[in-house]
Tab-separated table of N, CA and C in Angstrom:
chain	number	residue	atom	x	y	z
R	1	UNK	N	-141.543	26.872	210.277
R	1	UNK	CA	-142.416	28.179	210.018
R	1	UNK	C	-143.313	27.864	210.851
R	2	UNK	N	-144.714	29.061	210.820
R	2	UNK	CA	-145.526	28.906	211.881
R	2	UNK	C	-146.408	28.088	211.449
R	3	UNK	N	-146.779	28.833	209.542
R	3	UNK	CA	-147.485	28.618	208.584
R	3	UNK	C	-148.188	27.408	208.493
R	4	UNK	N	-148.498	25.622	209.201
R	4	UNK	CA	-148.483	24.770	209.461
R	4	UNK	C	-149.041	24.531	208.197
R	5	UNK	N	-150.230	25.198	207.470
R	5	UNK	CA	-151.228	25.040	206.201
R	5	UNK	C	-150.083	24.903	205.404
R	6	UNK	N	-149.607	25.151	204.900
R	6	UNK	CA	-148.151	26.332	203.269
R	6	UNK	C	-147.433	24.718	203.980
R	7	UNK	N	-146.609	24.362	205.716
R	7	UNK	CA	-145.670	22.962	205.856
R	7	UNK	C	-146.668	22.814	205.168
R	8	UNK	N	-147.038	21.940	205.549
R	8	UNK	CA	-148.365	20.328	204.870
R	8	UNK	C	-148.459	20.419	203.312
R	9	UNK	N	-148.112	21.785	202.536
R	9	UNK	CA	-148.487	21.554	201.270
R	9	UNK	C	-147.116	21.172	200.724
R	10	UNK	N	-146.327	22.175	201.605
R	10	UNK	CA	-144.727	22.215	200.617
R	10	UNK	C	-143.277	21.030	201.343
R	11	UNK	N	-143.973	21.009	202.324
R	11	UNK	CA	-142.521	20.242	202.800
R	11	UNK	C	-142.867	18.411	202.695
R	12	UNK	N	-141.548	17.945	202.709
R	12	UNK	CA	-141.627	16.780	202.596
R	12	UNK	C	-141.217	15.607	204.253
R	13	UNK	N	-141.047	16.342	205.031
R	13	UNK	CA	-140.348	16.555	206.282
R	13	UNK	C	-140.793	17.517	207.202
R	14	UNK	N	-141.266	17.244	208.448
R	14	UNK	CA	-141.295	18.184	209.908
R	14	UNK	C	-140.435	18.077	210.861
R	15	UNK	N	-140.350	18.663	211.819
R	15	UNK	CA	-138.937	19.315	212.512
R	15	UNK	C	-140.375	19.838	213.610
R	16	UNK	N	-141.461	19.301	214.923
R	16	UNK	CA	-141.587	19.975	215.730
R	16	UNK	C	-140.934	20.731	217.104
R	17	UNK	N	-140.938	21.672	217.706
R	17	UNK	CA	-139.860	22.384	218.698
R	17	UNK	C	-140.362	23.032	218.973
R	18	UNK	N	-140.877	22.730	221.208
R	18	UNK	CA	-140.474	23.181	222.306
R	18	UNK	C	-139.919	23.366	223.030
R	19	UNK	N	-139.568	25.176	223.107
R	19	UNK	CA	-139.002	25.684	224.618
R	19	UNK	C	-137.137	24.693	224.112
R	20	UNK	N	-136.808	24.694	222.675
R	20	UNK	CA	-136.244	24.732	221.672
R	20	UNK	C	-135.868	23.161	221.423
R	21	UNK	N	-136.550	22.398	222.032
R	21	UNK	CA	-135.666	20.631	222.160
R	21	UNK	C	-137.138	20.596	220.935
R	22	UNK	N	-136.834	19.479	219.277
R	22	UNK	CA	-137.498	18.350	219.344
R	22	UNK	C	-138.049	18.184	219.449
R	23	UNK	N	-139.273	17.422	219.372
R	23	UNK	CA	-140.969	16.643	220.475
R	23	UNK	C	-141.244	15.585	219.167
R	24	UNK	N	-140.953	16.346	218.194
R	24	UNK	CA	-141.312	15.267	216.927
R	24	UNK	C	-141.239	15.672	215.885
R	25	UNK	N	-139.986	14.711	214.875
R	25	UNK	CA	-140.156	14.626	213.615
R	25	UNK	C	-140.648	13.530	212.929
R	26	UNK	N	-140.370	14.359	211.086
R	26	UNK	CA	-140.740	12.840	210.117
R	26	UNK	C	-141.277	13.149	209.359
R	27	UNK	N	-142.229	12.372	208.172
R	27	UNK	CA	-142.859	13.063	207.165
R	27	UNK	C	-144.768	13.102	207.720
R	28	UNK	N	-144.997	14.311	207.195
R	28	UNK	CA	-145.933	14.419	207.479
R	28	UNK	C	-147.095	13.249	207.411
R	29	UNK	N	-146.651	12.747	206.875
R	29	UNK	CA	-147.994	11.231	206.295
R	29	UNK	C	-147.540	10.595	207.255
R	30	UNK	N	-146.105	10.692	208.103
R	30	UNK	CA	-146.444	9.297	208.606
R	30	UNK	C	-146.978	9.862	210.002
R	31	UNK	N	-146.671	11.035	210.228
R	31	UNK	CA	-147.107	11.639	211.415
R	31	UNK	C	-148.887	12.204	211.648
R	32	UNK	N	-149.356	12.046	210.493
R	32	UNK	CA	-150.374	12.778	210.561
R	32	UNK	C	-152.009	11.917	211.012
R	33	UNK	N	-151.880	10.448	210.203
R	33	UNK	CA	-152.732	9.844	210.644
R	33	UNK	C	-153.509	9.408	211.913
R	34	UNK	N	-152.589	8.427	212.739
R	34	UNK	CA	-153.195	8.735	213.596
R	34	UNK	C	-152.181	9.099	215.059
R	35	UNK	N	-151.487	10.626	215.944
R	35	UNK	CA	-150.675	10.985	216.412
R	35	UNK	C	-151.039	9.754	217.522
R	36	UNK	N	-151.971	9.756	217.653
R	36	UNK	CA	-151.960	8.730	219.367
R	36	UNK	C	-152.399	7.463	219.010
R	37	UNK	N	-153.116	8.062	217.996
R	37	UNK	CA	-153.233	5.831	218.122
R	37	UNK	C	-154.461	5.881	218.450
R	38	UNK	N	-155.209	7.023	218.392
R	38	UNK	CA	-156.682	7.340	219.419
R	38	UNK	C	-157.956	6.886	217.367
R	39	UNK	N	-159.167	7.349	217.292
R	39	UNK	CA	-159.657	7.193	215.877
R	39	UNK	C	-160.582	8.689	216.447
R	40	UNK	N	-160.181	9.537	214.905
R	40	UNK	CA	-160.339	10.516	215.279
R	40	UNK	C	-161.909	10.614	213.424
R	41	UNK	N	-163.318	10.898	214.726
R	41	UNK	CA	-163.754	11.584	213.809
R	41	UNK	C	-164.996	12.516	213.302
R	42	UNK	N	-165.304	12.720	212.616
R	42	UNK	CA	-166.355	13.853	212.613
R	42	UNK	C	-167.511	13.714	211.798
R	43	UNK	N	-168.370	14.638	212.829
R	43	UNK	CA	-169.910	13.391	213.072
R	43	UNK	C	-170.663	15.093	212.604
R	44	UNK	N	-172.181	14.685	212.181
R	44	UNK	CA	-172.552	15.805	212.190
R	44	UNK	C	-174.160	15.691	212.407
R	45	UNK	N	-174.895	16.090	213.148
R	45	UNK	CA	-175.769	15.599	213.698
R	45	UNK	C	-177.060	17.173	213.240
R	46	UNK	N	-178.163	16.990	213.424
R	46	UNK	CA	-179.752	17.542	213.479
R	46	UNK	C	-179.559	18.597	213.773
R	47	UNK	N	-179.475	18.472	215.953
R	47	UNK	CA	-179.469	18.953	216.832
R	47	UNK	C	-177.883	20.286	216.298
R	48	UNK	N	-177.823	21.485	217.032
R	48	UNK	CA	-176.857	22.199	217.930
R	48	UNK	C	-175.556	21.142	218.735
R	49	UNK	N	-174.385	21.062	218.465
R	49	UNK	CA	-173.186	20.734	219.001
R	49	UNK	C	-173.617	21.252	220.980
R	50	UNK	N	-173.596	22.762	220.499
R	50	UNK	CA	-172.985	23.866	221.703
R	50	UNK	C	-173.197	23.357	223.007
R	51	UNK	N	-174.298	23.069	222.827
R	51	UNK	CA	-175.344	22.875	224.526
R	51	UNK	C	-174.991	21.786	224.833
R	52	UNK	N	-174.867	20.613	224.209
R	52	UNK	CA	-174.599	19.514	224.460
R	52	UNK	C	-172.283	18.863	224.795
R	53	UNK	N	-171.915	20.492	224.151
R	53	UNK	CA	-170.728	19.475	223.850
R	53	UNK	C	-169.735	18.837	225.523
R	54	UNK	N	-170.565	19.807	226.911
R	54	UNK	CA	-169.728	19.403	227.769
R	54	UNK	C	-170.916	17.536	227.812
R	55	UNK	N	-171.495	17.155	227.479
R	55	UNK	CA	-172.077	16.057	228.434
R	55	UNK	C	-171.696	14.829	226.712
R	56	UNK	N	-170.310	15.720	226.032
R	56	UNK	CA	-170.034	14.239	224.845
R	56	UNK	C	-168.641	14.030	225.548
R	57	UNK	N	-168.339	15.417	226.088
R	57	UNK	CA	-167.411	15.504	227.008
R	57	UNK	C	-166.740	14.630	227.497
R	58	UNK	N	-167.770	14.327	228.379
R	58	UNK	CA	-167.779	12.814	229.495
R	58	UNK	C	-167.863	11.949	228.991
R	59	UNK	N	-168.443	11.925	227.766
R	59	UNK	CA	-168.449	10.563	227.604
R	59	UNK	C	-167.064	10.037	228.229
R	60	UNK	N	-167.607	8.078	228.662
R	60	UNK	CA	-166.621	7.245	228.450
R	60	UNK	C	-165.608	6.770	227.014
R	61	UNK	N	-165.954	7.179	226.761
R	61	UNK	CA	-165.979	6.546	225.045
R	61	UNK	C	-164.725	7.586	224.217
R	62	UNK	N	-165.137	9.031	225.346
R	62	UNK	CA	-164.415	10.800	224.144
R	62	UNK	C	-163.546	10.953	224.770
R	63	UNK	N	-162.073	10.936	223.747
R	63	UNK	CA	-160.749	11.243	224.349
R	63	UNK	C	-161.151	12.980	224.167
R	64	UNK	N	-161.322	13.053	222.859
R	64	UNK	CA	-161.372	14.416	222.635
R	64	UNK	C	-162.827	14.971	222.366
R	65	UNK	N	-163.257	16.670	222.863
R	65	UNK	CA	-163.722	16.324	221.537
R	65	UNK	C	-164.627	18.510	221.071
R	66	UNK	N	-164.592	18.884	220.095
R	66	UNK	CA	-164.675	20.281	219.355
R	66	UNK	C	-165.337	20.139	218.259
R	67	UNK	N	-166.038	21.326	218.491
R	67	UNK	CA	-166.972	22.016	218.028
R	67	UNK	C	-166.687	22.760	217.099
R	68	UNK	N	-166.678	21.881	215.370
R	68	UNK	CA	-166.297	22.535	214.351
R	68	UNK	C	-167.771	22.837	213.485
R	69	UNK	N	-168.669	22.976	213.572
R	69	UNK	CA	-169.730	24.153	213.556
R	69	UNK	C	-171.235	23.917	214.020
R	70	UNK	N	-172.309	23.999	213.541
R	70	UNK	CA	-173.201	24.708	214.426
R	70	UNK	C	-173.520	23.488	215.033
R	71	UNK	N	-173.421	22.678	213.919
R	71	UNK	CA	-174.125	20.808	213.872
R	71	UNK	C	-172.947	20.062	213.240
R	72	UNK	N	-171.499	20.557	213.556
R	72	UNK	CA	-170.156	19.664	213.051
R	72	UNK	C	-169.797	19.210	213.900
R	73	UNK	N	-168.842	18.070	214.704
R	73	UNK	CA	-167.846	17.200	215.957
R	73	UNK	C	-167.428	16.934	215.318
R	74	UNK	N	-166.343	17.044	215.629
R	74	UNK	CA	-164.582	16.631	215.659
R	74	UNK	C	-165.124	15.427	217.273
R	75	UNK	N	-164.453	14.129	216.947
R	75	UNK	CA	-164.557	13.638	218.047
R	75	UNK	C	-163.229	12.787	217.847
R	76	UNK	N	-162.262	12.464	219.808
R	76	UNK	CA	-161.483	12.113	219.265
R	76	UNK	C	-161.972	9.904	220.042
R	77	UNK	N	-161.841	9.081	219.722
R	77	UNK	CA	-162.460	8.387	220.196
R	77	UNK	C	-161.060	7.649	221.744
R	78	UNK	N	-161.257	6.968	222.540
R	78	UNK	CA	-159.944	6.894	223.664
R	78	UNK	C	-159.631	5.151	222.711
R	79	UNK	N	-158.273	5.932	222.603
R	79	UNK	CA	-158.184	4.338	221.659
R	79	UNK	C	-158.226	2.948	222.686
R	80	UNK	N	-158.448	2.468	221.721
R	80	UNK	CA	-158.822	0.818	222.005
R	80	UNK	C	-160.103	1.162	221.851
R	81	UNK	N	-160.614	1.850	221.863
R	81	UNK	CA	-162.278	2.009	222.224
R	81	UNK	C	-163.239	1.208	221.468
R	82	UNK	N	-163.040	1.015	220.138
R	82	UNK	CA	-163.591	0.021	219.136
R	82	UNK	C	-162.333	-0.980	217.817
R	83	UNK	N	-162.647	-1.826	217.783
R	83	UNK	CA	-161.768	-2.773	216.796
R	83	UNK	C	-161.654	-2.135	215.138
R	84	UNK	N	-162.719	-1.800	215.399
R	84	UNK	CA	-161.879	-1.232	213.659
R	84	UNK	C	-162.807	-0.070	213.576
R	85	UNK	N	-162.694	0.948	212.021
R	85	UNK	CA	-163.466	1.835	212.305
R	85	UNK	C	-165.184	1.818	212.325
R	86	UNK	N	-165.517	0.883	211.514
R	86	UNK	CA	-166.857	0.712	211.261
R	86	UNK	C	-167.891	0.432	213.103
R	87	UNK	N	-166.909	0.200	213.760
R	87	UNK	CA	-167.230	-0.154	215.194
R	87	UNK	C	-167.232	0.787	216.137
R	88	UNK	N	-166.196	1.711	215.648
R	88	UNK	CA	-165.825	2.707	216.203
R	88	UNK	C	-166.781	3.967	215.700
R	89	UNK	N	-167.599	3.526	213.792
R	89	UNK	CA	-169.124	4.676	214.497
R	89	UNK	C	-170.122	4.692	214.342
R	90	UNK	N	-170.622	3.930	215.263
R	90	UNK	CA	-171.204	3.060	215.544
R	90	UNK	C	-171.372	3.389	217.362
R	91	UNK	N	-170.732	2.800	217.740
R	91	UNK	CA	-170.068	2.896	218.688
R	91	UNK	C	-170.372	4.851	220.004
R	92	UNK	N	-170.025	5.734	218.241
R	92	UNK	CA	-169.974	7.241	218.924
R	92	UNK	C	-171.537	7.181	218.116
R	93	UNK	N	-172.271	7.008	217.263
R	93	UNK	CA	-173.144	7.239	217.211
R	93	UNK	C	-174.744	7.319	217.903
R	94	UNK	N	-174.392	5.951	218.892
R	94	UNK	CA	-174.872	5.459	220.422
R	94	UNK	C	-174.110	5.727	221.298
R	95	UNK	N	-173.193	6.569	221.587
R	95	UNK	CA	-173.423	7.677	223.245
R	95	UNK	C	-173.635	8.381	222.538
R	96	UNK	N	-173.431	9.296	221.215
R	96	UNK	CA	-173.839	11.050	221.391
R	96	UNK	C	-175.518	10.848	221.062
R	97	UNK	N	-176.199	9.874	220.713
R	97	UNK	CA	-177.422	9.301	221.009
R	97	UNK	C	-178.032	9.480	222.683
R	98	UNK	N	-177.292	8.891	223.270
R	98	UNK	CA	-177.328	9.284	224.182
R	98	UNK	C	-177.125	9.826	225.255
R	99	UNK	N	-176.362	11.615	224.851
R	99	UNK	CA	-176.709	12.562	225.168
R	99	UNK	C	-177.598	13.251	224.570
R	100	UNK	N	-178.789	13.356	223.650
R	100	UNK	CA	-179.800	13.749	222.628
R	100	UNK	C	-179.441	14.250	221.408
R	101	UNK	N	-178.579	13.562	220.807
R	101	UNK	CA	-177.862	14.239	219.991
R	101	UNK	C	-178.605	13.220	218.614
R	102	UNK	N	-179.352	13.718	217.577
R	102	UNK	CA	-179.585	12.855	216.392
R	102	UNK	C	-178.535	13.112	215.218
R	103	UNK	N	-177.539	11.705	214.896
R	103	UNK	CA	-176.642	11.690	214.205
R	103	UNK	C	-176.566	11.176	212.696
R	104	UNK	N	-176.944	12.754	212.012
R	104	UNK	CA	-177.082	12.309	210.362
R	104	UNK	C	-176.399	11.138	209.214
R	105	UNK	N	-174.617	11.861	210.272
R	105	UNK	CA	-173.156	11.218	209.660
R	105	UNK	C	-172.528	11.152	210.466
R	106	UNK	N	-171.879	10.126	210.306
R	106	UNK	CA	-170.389	9.958	210.531
R	106	UNK	C	-168.787	9.368	210.452
R	107	UNK	N	-168.193	10.168	209.943
R	107	UNK	CA	-166.331	10.181	209.083
R	107	UNK	C	-165.582	9.824	209.947
R	108	UNK	N	-164.300	9.011	208.470
R	108	UNK	CA	-163.422	9.672	209.736
R	108	UNK	C	-162.505	11.423	209.069
R	109	UNK	N	-162.063	11.766	210.307
R	109	UNK	CA	-161.988	13.109	210.195
R	109	UNK	C	-160.147	12.929	209.479
R	110	UNK	N	-160.217	13.764	209.130
R	110	UNK	CA	-158.411	14.179	208.710
R	110	UNK	C	-157.526	14.782	209.358
R	111	UNK	N	-156.858	14.001	209.857
R	111	UNK	CA	-155.822	15.271	210.664
R	111	UNK	C	-154.442	16.655	210.217
R	112	UNK	N	-154.645	17.099	210.472
R	112	UNK	CA	-154.123	18.518	209.905
R	112	UNK	C	-152.365	18.467	210.936
R	113	UNK	N	-151.414	19.100	210.426
R	113	UNK	CA	-149.973	19.650	210.625
R	113	UNK	C	-150.792	21.126	212.479
R	114	UNK	N	-151.813	21.481	212.016
R	114	UNK	CA	-151.879	22.205	212.676
R	114	UNK	C	-152.808	21.209	214.594
R	115	UNK	N	-153.412	19.854	213.696
R	115	UNK	CA	-154.541	19.256	214.912
R	115	UNK	C	-152.716	18.343	215.846
R	116	UNK	N	-152.069	17.940	214.481
R	116	UNK	CA	-150.891	17.815	215.476
R	116	UNK	C	-149.817	18.743	216.363
R	117	UNK	N	-149.491	19.646	215.538
R	117	UNK	CA	-149.508	20.983	217.223
R	117	UNK	C	-150.350	20.795	218.425
R	118	UNK	N	-151.199	20.801	217.942
R	118	UNK	CA	-151.974	20.665	219.590
R	118	UNK	C	-152.203	19.675	220.361
R	119	UNK	N	-151.334	19.084	219.511
R	119	UNK	CA	-151.737	17.950	220.418
R	119	UNK	C	-149.755	17.333	220.890
R	120	UNK	N	-149.201	17.209	220.274
R	120	UNK	CA	-147.778	17.770	220.673
R	120	UNK	C	-147.678	18.915	222.221
R	121	UNK	N	-148.241	20.297	221.828
R	121	UNK	CA	-148.761	21.145	222.981
R	121	UNK	C	-149.526	20.120	224.626
R	122	UNK	N	-150.142	19.481	224.082
R	122	UNK	CA	-150.390	19.220	225.333
R	122	UNK	C	-150.522	17.849	225.947
R	123	UNK	N	-148.951	17.832	225.125
R	123	UNK	CA	-147.950	16.265	225.633
R	123	UNK	C	-147.884	14.919	225.888
R	124	UNK	N	-149.034	15.107	224.347
R	124	UNK	CA	-149.721	14.149	223.697
R	124	UNK	C	-148.162	13.855	222.706
R	125	UNK	N	-148.118	12.602	222.764
R	125	UNK	CA	-147.020	11.991	221.820
R	125	UNK	C	-147.219	11.676	220.078
R	126	UNK	N	-146.370	11.930	219.777
R	126	UNK	CA	-146.860	11.203	217.879
R	126	UNK	C	-146.150	10.197	218.166
R	127	UNK	N	-146.094	9.176	217.029
R	127	UNK	CA	-146.035	7.642	216.269
R	127	UNK	C	-145.004	7.495	215.333
R	128	UNK	N	-143.757	8.262	215.003
R	128	UNK	CA	-143.557	8.751	213.486
R	128	UNK	C	-142.192	8.412	214.939
R	129	UNK	N	-141.661	7.708	213.987
R	129	UNK	CA	-140.065	8.042	214.990
R	129	UNK	C	-139.448	9.032	216.065
R	130	UNK	N	-139.009	8.909	217.474
R	130	UNK	CA	-138.361	9.682	218.042
R	130	UNK	C	-137.929	10.671	217.456
R	131	UNK	N	-137.614	11.932	217.927
R	131	UNK	CA	-136.427	12.471	217.473
R	131	UNK	C	-135.636	12.151	218.114
R	132	UNK	N	-134.612	12.710	217.278
R	132	UNK	CA	-132.495	12.737	217.772
R	132	UNK	C	-132.556	13.530	219.116
R	133	UNK	N	-131.281	12.884	220.181
R	133	UNK	CA	-130.682	13.662	220.822
R	133	UNK	C	-130.207	15.137	220.359
R	134	UNK	N	-130.277	14.708	219.008
R	134	UNK	CA	-128.823	16.529	218.099
R	134	UNK	C	-130.246	17.490	218.282
R	135	UNK	N	-130.116	18.666	218.601
R	135	UNK	CA	-130.601	19.604	218.005
R	135	UNK	C	-129.833	20.953	217.792
């Protein structure tokens, strides 16, 4: 189904296919927490993030960034940028201050099946068991 939010609620396991090939499969709980091993963070800022989005994406510790609201941004750090979630939050807060943002809060982001699908569409691997050769 293309209704990923519904599938996330009702399915015990999922299979992602692209161009007729299975590209990832497994239980949503196994696929979602860290599909590529990078820290996913949700940030609230005092200033609007849109004018600084390109500067945020250019930061060396940032793998991906997307505006999720006028004063909210979802950020994925590059794998290995920090030793733990506390260090990741501090690292990101310092980096965002460097582009002129006042950080009000930084927390762990929750990834959805839609987020996972977008990662897979970009060619990024999932961490669950590789799919079998059978299709």
